[in-house]
């Protein structure tokens, strides 16, 4: 639930709302097993994408007194920066309930996908493929050069 936490932290920082006025939860989650080998991490430990968790994040801001269009732009800006690969995900939805002349309650619903990556760990709680693993962020090494390939240039 890194993405929902990230969006909540960002909204709290930007809006200045106290934490007591923000409620959030994940709804309608789907687990999609992948079992994709990600190769070794920097320490040589095996890592696997066990699956992908797709869920609806629901965030409620109570007694919000800020500007509506600014709030919408803040959400879209965070998504562009923190979750740029949103192909196939439903666009965020907002529902607003006016409280009085100065405040409203805002519900933001946003669909997220998060990779569930595990790294080999003899003490880990996850049993997979006859070994034990712990949850981890993927550690992917990017090649900076390629050698030994032959072919034609186009």
XYZ file of N, CA, C and O in Angstrom, residues 17 21 61-66 96-106:
76
model
N -4.337 19.801 6.302
C -5.349 19.172 7.141
C -4.682 18.338 8.227
O -3.663 17.682 7.977
N -8.554 14.432 10.205
C -9.577 14.777 9.212
C -9.401 14.003 7.905
O -10.079 14.287 6.924
N -11.405 13.375 2.792
C -10.942 14.585 3.464
C -12.162 15.231 4.109
O -13.125 15.576 3.412
N -12.136 15.401 5.414
C -13.271 15.982 6.125
C -13.017 17.462 6.398
O -11.912 17.860 6.734
N -14.061 18.239 6.229
C -14.034 19.680 6.486
C -12.914 20.384 5.715
O -12.199 21.227 6.245
N -12.760 20.013 4.453
C -11.762 20.636 3.575
C -12.223 22.050 3.246
O -13.349 22.269 2.811
N -11.328 23.031 3.444
C -11.696 24.435 3.215
C -10.904 25.051 2.073
O -10.997 26.250 1.829
N -10.149 24.247 1.341
C -9.313 24.776 0.261
C -10.063 24.882 -1.053
O -11.264 24.640 -1.153
N -18.026 15.242 -3.778
C -17.960 16.358 -2.835
C -19.314 16.541 -2.160
O -20.356 16.549 -2.827
N -19.294 16.698 -0.841
C -20.494 17.004 -0.067
C -20.247 18.336 0.645
O -19.325 18.456 1.455
N -21.058 19.330 0.326
C -20.917 20.666 0.928
C -21.408 20.612 2.373
O -22.527 20.168 2.642
N -20.583 21.088 3.299
C -20.967 21.136 4.716
C -21.601 22.465 5.082
O -22.623 22.518 5.743
N -20.960 23.551 4.669
C -21.418 24.904 4.979
C -20.773 25.840 3.960
O -20.230 25.382 2.960
N -20.787 27.119 4.226
C -20.257 28.095 3.273
C -18.739 28.027 3.136
O -18.176 28.611 2.203
N -18.067 27.306 4.034
C -16.600 27.322 4.033
C -15.934 25.959 3.890
O -14.744 25.902 3.562
N -16.649 24.871 4.162
C -16.016 23.553 4.122
C -16.858 22.528 3.374
O -18.069 22.695 3.221
N -16.169 21.488 2.959
C -16.843 20.359 2.318
C -16.088 19.082 2.673
O -14.947 19.122 3.119
N -16.752 17.960 2.487
C -16.109 16.659 2.626
C -15.837 16.158 1.216
O -16.706 16.214 0.341
N -14.618 15.692 0.977
C -14.218 15.246 -0.359
C -13.807 13.780 -0.275
O -13.011 13.404 0.588
